[in-house]
mmCIF file of C-alpha atoms in Angstrom:
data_model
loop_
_atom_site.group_PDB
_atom_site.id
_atom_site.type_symbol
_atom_site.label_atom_id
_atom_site.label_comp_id
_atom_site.label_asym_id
_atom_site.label_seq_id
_atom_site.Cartn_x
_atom_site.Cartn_y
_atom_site.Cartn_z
ATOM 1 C CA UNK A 1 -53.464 -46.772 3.213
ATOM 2 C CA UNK A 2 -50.451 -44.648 2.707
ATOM 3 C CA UNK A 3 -50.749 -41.877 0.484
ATOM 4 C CA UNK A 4 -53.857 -42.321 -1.605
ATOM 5 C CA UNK A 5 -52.360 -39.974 -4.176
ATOM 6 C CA UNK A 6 -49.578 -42.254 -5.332
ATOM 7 C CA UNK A 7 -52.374 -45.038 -6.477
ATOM 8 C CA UNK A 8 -53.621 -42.532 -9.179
ATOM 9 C CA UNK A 9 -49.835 -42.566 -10.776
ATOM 10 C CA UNK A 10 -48.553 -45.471 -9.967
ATOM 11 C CA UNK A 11 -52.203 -47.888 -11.333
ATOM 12 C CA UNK A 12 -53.807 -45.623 -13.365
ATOM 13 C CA UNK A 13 -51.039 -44.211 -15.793
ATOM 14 C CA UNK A 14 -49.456 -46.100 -18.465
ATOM 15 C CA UNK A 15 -48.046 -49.278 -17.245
ATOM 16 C CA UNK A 16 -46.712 -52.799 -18.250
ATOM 17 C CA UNK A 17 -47.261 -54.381 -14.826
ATOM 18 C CA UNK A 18 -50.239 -55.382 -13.306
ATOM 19 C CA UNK A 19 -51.396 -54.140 -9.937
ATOM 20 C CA UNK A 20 -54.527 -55.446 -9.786
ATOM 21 C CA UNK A 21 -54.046 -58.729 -7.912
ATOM 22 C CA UNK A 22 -53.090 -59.295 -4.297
ATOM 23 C CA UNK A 23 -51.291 -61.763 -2.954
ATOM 24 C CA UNK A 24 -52.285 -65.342 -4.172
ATOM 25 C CA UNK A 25 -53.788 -63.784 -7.053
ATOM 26 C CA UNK A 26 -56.825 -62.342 -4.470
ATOM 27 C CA UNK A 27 -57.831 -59.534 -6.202
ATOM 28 C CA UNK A 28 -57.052 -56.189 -4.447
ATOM 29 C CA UNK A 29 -58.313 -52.282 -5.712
ATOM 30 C CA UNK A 30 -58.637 -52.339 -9.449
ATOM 31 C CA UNK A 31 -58.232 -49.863 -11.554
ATOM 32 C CA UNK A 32 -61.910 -49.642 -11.899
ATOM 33 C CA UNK A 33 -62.347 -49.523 -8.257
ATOM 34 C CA UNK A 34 -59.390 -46.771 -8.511
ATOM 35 C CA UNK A 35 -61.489 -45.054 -11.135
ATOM 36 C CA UNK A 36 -64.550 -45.284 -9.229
ATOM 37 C CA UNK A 37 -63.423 -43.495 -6.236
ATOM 38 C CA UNK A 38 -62.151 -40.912 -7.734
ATOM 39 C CA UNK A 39 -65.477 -39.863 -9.129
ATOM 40 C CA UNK A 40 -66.656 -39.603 -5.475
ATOM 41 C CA UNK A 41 -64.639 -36.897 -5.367
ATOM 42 C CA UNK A 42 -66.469 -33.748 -5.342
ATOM 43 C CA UNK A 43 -66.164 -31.716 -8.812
ATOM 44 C CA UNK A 44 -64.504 -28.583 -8.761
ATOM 45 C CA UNK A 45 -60.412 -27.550 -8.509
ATOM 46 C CA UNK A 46 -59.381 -29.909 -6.021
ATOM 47 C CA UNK A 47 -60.099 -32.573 -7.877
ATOM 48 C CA UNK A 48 -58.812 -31.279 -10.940
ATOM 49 C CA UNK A 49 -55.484 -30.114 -8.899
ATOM 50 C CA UNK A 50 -55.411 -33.901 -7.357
ATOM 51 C CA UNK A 51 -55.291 -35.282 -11.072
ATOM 52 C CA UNK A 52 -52.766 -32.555 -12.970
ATOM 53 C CA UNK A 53 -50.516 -33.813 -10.111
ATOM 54 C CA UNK A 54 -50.939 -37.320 -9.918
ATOM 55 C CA UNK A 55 -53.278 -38.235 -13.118
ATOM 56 C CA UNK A 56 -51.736 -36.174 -15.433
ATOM 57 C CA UNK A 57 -53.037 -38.437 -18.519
ATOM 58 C CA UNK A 58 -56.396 -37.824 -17.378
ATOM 59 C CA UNK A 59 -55.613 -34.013 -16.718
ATOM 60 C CA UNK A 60 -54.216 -33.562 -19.861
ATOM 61 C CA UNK A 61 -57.495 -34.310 -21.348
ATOM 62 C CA UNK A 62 -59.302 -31.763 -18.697
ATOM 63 C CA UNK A 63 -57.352 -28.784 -18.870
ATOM 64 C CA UNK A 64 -60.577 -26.607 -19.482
ATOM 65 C CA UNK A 65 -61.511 -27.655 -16.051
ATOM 66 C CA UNK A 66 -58.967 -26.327 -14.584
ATOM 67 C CA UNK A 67 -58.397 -23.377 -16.126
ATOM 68 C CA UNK A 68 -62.081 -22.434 -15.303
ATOM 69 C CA UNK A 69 -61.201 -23.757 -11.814
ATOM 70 C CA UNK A 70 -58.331 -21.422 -11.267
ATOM 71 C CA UNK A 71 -60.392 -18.481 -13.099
ATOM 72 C CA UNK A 72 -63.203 -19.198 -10.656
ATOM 73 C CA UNK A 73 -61.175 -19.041 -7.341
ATOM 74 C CA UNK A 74 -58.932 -15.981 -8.699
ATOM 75 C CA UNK A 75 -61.381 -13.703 -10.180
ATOM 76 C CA UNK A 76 -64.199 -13.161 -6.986
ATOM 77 C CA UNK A 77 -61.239 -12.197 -4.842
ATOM 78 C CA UNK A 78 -59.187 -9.796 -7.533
ATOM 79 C CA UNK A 79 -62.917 -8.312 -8.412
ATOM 80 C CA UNK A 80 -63.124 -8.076 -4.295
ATOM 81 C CA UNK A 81 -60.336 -6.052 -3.858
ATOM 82 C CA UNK A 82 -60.945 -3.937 -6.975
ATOM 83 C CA UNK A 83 -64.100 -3.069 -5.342
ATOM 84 C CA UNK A 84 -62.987 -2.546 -2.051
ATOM 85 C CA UNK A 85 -60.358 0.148 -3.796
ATOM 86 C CA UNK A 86 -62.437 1.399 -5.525
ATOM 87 C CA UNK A 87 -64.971 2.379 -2.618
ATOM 88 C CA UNK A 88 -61.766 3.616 -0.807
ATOM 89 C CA UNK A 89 -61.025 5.978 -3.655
ATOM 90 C CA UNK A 90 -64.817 7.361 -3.464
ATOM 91 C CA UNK A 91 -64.763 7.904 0.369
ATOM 92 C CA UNK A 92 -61.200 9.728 -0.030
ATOM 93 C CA UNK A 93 -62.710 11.941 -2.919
ATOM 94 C CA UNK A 94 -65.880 13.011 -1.139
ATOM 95 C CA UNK A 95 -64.155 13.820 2.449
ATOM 96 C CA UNK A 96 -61.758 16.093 0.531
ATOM 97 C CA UNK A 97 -64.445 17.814 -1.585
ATOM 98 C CA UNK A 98 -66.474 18.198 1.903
ATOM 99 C CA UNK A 99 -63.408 20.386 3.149
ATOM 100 C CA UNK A 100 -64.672 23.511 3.624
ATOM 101 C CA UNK A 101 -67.923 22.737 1.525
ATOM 102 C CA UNK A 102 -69.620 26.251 0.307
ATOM 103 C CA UNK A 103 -66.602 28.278 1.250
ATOM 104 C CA UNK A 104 -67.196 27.789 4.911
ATOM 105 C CA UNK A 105 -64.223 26.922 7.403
ATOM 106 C CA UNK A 106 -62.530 23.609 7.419
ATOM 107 C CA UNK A 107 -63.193 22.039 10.634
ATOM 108 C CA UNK A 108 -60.787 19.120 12.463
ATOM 109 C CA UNK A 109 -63.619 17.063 12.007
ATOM 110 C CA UNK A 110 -63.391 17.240 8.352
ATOM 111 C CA UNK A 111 -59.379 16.950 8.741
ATOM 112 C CA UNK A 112 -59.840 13.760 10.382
ATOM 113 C CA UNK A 113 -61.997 12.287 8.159
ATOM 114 C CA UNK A 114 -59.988 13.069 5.193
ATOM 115 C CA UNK A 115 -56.655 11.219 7.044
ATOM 116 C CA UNK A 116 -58.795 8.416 7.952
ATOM 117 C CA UNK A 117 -59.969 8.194 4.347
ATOM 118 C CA UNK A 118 -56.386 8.390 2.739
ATOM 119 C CA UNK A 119 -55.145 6.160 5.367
ATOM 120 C CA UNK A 120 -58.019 3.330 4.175
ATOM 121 C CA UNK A 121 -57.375 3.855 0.378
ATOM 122 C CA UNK A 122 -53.372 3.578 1.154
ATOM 123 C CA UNK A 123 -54.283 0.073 2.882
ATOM 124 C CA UNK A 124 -56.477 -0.876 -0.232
ATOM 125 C CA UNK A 125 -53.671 0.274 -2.490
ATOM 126 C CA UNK A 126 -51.250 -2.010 -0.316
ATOM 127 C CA UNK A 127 -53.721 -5.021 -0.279
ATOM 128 C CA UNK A 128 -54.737 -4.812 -4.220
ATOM 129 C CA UNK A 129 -52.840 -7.219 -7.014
ATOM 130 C CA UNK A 130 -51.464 -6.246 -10.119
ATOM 131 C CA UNK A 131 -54.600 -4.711 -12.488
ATOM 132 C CA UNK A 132 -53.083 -7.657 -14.939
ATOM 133 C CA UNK A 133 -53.557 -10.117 -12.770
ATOM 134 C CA UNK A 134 -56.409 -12.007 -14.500
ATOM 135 C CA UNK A 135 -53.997 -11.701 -17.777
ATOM 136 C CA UNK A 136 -51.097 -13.567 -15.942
ATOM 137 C CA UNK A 137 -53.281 -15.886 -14.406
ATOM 138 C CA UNK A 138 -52.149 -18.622 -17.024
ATOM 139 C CA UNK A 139 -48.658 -18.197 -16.375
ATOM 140 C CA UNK A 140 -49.174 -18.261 -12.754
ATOM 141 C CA UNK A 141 -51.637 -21.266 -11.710
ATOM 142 C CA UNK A 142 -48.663 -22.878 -13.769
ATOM 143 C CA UNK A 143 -46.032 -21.727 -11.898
ATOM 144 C CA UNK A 144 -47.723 -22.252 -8.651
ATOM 145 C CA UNK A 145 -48.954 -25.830 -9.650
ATOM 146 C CA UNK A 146 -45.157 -26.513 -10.749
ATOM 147 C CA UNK A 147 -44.076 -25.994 -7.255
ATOM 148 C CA UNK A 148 -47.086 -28.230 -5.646
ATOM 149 C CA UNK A 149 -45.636 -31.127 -7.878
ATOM 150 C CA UNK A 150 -42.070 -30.582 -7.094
ATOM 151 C CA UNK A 151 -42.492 -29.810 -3.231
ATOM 152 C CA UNK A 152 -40.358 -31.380 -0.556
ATOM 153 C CA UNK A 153 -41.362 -31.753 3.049
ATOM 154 C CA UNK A 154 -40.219 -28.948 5.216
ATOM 155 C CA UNK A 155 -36.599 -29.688 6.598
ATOM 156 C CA UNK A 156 -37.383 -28.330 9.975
ATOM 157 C CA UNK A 157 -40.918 -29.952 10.565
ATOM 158 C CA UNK A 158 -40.369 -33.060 8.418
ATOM 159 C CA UNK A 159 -43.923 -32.102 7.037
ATOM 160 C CA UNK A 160 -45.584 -31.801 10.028
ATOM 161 C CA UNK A 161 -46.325 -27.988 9.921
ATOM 162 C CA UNK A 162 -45.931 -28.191 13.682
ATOM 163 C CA UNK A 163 -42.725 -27.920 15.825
ATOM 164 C CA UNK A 164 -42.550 -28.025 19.889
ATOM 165 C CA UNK A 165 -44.127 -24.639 21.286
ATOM 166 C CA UNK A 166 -40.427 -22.384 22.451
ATOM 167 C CA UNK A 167 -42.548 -21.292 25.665
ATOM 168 C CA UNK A 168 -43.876 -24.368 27.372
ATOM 169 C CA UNK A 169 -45.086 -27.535 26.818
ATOM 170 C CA UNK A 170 -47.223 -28.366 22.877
ATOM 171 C CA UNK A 171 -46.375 -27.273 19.417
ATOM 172 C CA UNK A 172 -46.674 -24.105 17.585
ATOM 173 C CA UNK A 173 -46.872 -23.102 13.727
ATOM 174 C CA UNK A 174 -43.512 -24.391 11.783
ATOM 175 C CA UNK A 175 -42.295 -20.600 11.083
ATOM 176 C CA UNK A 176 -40.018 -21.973 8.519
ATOM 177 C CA UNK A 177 -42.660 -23.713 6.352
ATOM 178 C CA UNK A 178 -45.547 -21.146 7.630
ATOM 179 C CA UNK A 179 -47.437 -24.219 8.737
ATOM 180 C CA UNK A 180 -47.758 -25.666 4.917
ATOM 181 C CA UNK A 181 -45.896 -28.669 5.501
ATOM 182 C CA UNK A 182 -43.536 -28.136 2.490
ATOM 183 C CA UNK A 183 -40.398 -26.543 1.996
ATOM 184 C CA UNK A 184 -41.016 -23.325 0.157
ATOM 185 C CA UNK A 185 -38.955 -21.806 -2.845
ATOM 186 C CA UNK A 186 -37.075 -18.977 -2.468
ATOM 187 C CA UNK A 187 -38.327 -15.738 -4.222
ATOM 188 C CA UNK A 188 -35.764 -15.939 -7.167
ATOM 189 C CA UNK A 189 -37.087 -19.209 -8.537
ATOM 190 C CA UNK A 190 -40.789 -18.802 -8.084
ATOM 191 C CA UNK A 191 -39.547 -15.751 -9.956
ATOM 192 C CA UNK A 192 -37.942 -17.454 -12.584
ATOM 193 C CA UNK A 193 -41.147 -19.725 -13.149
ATOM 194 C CA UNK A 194 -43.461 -16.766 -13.820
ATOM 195 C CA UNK A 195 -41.003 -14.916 -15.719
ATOM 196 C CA UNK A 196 -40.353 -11.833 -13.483
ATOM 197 C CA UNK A 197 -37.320 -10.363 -12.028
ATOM 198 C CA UNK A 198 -36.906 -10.892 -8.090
ATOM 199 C CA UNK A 199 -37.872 -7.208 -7.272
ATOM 200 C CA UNK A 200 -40.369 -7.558 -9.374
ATOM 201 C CA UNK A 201 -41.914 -10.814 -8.100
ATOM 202 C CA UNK A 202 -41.600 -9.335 -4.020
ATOM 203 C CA UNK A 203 -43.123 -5.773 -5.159
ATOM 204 C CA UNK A 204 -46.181 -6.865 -6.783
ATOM 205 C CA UNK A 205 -46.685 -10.814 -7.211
ATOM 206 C CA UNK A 206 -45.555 -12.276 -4.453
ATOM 207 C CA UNK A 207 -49.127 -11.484 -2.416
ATOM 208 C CA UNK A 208 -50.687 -13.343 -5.490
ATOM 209 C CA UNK A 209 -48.698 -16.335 -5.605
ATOM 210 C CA UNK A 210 -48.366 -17.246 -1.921
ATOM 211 C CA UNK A 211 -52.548 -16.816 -1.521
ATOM 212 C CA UNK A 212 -53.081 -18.817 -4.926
ATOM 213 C CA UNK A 213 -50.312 -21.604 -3.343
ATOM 214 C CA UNK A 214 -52.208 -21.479 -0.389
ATOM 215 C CA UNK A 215 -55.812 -21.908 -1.194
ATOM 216 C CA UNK A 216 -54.971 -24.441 -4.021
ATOM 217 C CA UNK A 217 -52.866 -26.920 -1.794
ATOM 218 C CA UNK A 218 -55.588 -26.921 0.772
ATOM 219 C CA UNK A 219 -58.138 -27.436 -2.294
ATOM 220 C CA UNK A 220 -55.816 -30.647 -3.241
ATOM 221 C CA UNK A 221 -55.752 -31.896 0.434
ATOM 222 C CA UNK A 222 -59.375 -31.548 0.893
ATOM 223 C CA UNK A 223 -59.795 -33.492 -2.250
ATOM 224 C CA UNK A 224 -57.260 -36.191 -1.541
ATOM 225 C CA UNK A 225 -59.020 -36.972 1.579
ATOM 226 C CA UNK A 226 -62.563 -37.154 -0.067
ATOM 227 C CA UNK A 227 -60.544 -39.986 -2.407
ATOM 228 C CA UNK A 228 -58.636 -41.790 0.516
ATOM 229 C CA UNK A 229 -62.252 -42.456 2.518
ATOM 230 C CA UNK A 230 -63.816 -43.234 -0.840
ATOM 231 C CA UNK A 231 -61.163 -46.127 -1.746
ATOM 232 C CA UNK A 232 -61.668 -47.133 1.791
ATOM 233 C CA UNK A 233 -65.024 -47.692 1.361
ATOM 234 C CA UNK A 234 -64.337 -49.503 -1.618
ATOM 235 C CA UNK A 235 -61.257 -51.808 -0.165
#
């Protein structure tokens, strides 16, 4: 059927031409059987991503679902991490107050512990987002949903996030697309489209972007495939 995305803008948008008759005026999907597959699709932010992309007249009028989409796949995974640092601060503070504990001697044991404890909190540090996060959420689901609508295929793969394995015989992981299919921005515009500076953007948003781009274009795919067996079923 081609890609079942392109029925949502090309039938269900504003139009002056009518698509609902097939050849010899035999009727083929309506817009009501367009409409009616779509509300197969499971509720949640892939559907909401598959319609700000490709409905956005109906998106337009759902925007509070997806912004409590986004907020709902962001916010367990920043609160997540936040925990996670914050039990890596604890554990740091308690092996260093358990150096030499009473005024006895400070044993390598206790050493140890305190450099594996520092070493853990360092990695938290490393693998925590910006504490405003949440606050630039707005600016980035709309940067990162910019880019999903504006994609290209990957040059390299031609979309098919595969390319023939360098070693031997099958395929391996497109490096140049990361295995996403699309070719990706450079760091200066995704940048640009959250208002940051480029050092800015690859010290401390880049790790949110690329995970938010990630988990909301599989999100989108898993939706669009819940609407192409739908409109199956209905053809």
């Amino acid at each position: 059927m081609g890609n079942v995305r392109e029925l949502l803008s090309s039938r269900m948008g504003p139009t002056t031409v009518k698509f609902d008759t097939g050849r010899g005026g035999t009727p083929d999907l309506t817009t009501q059987d367009i409409a009616a597959a779509l509300a197969y699709v499971q509720d949640g932010l892939g559907r909401e991503l598959l319609e700000a992309l490709w409905w956005p007249e109906s998106a337009a009028r759902r925007r509070d679902y997806l912004r409590q989409g986004v907020i709902g796949l962001v916010a367990p995974e920043f609160n997540r991490q936040q925990f996670a640092l914050s039990t890596a601060r604890t554990e740091f503070g308690i092996a260093k107050a358990s150096m030499g504990w009473g005024g006895g001697a400070v044993t390598d044991v206790q050493r140890k512990e305190v450099r594996r404890t520092e070493l853990a909190l360092e990695m938290a540090r490393a693998g925590t987002w910006p504490n405003n996060t949440m606050e630039q959420l707005g600016v980035l689901a709309g940067a990162v949903i910019g880019e999903m609508a504006t994609a290209c295929p990957c040059k390299k793969c031609d979309g098919e996030r595969t390319q023939p394995a360098q070693d031997g015989p099958g395929v391996m992981r497109c490096d140049d697309c990361a295995g996403s299919g699309f070719e990706p921005l450079s760091g200066r515009k995704r940048a640009a489209a959250i208002g940051a500076d480029c050092s800015a953007y690859s010290r401390f948003w880049q790790p949110v972007y690329v995970w938010m781009l990630g988990r909301m274009r599989a999100l989108e795919e898993g939706a669009a495939a819940e609407f192409g067996r739908a409109l199956t079923r209905a053809a």
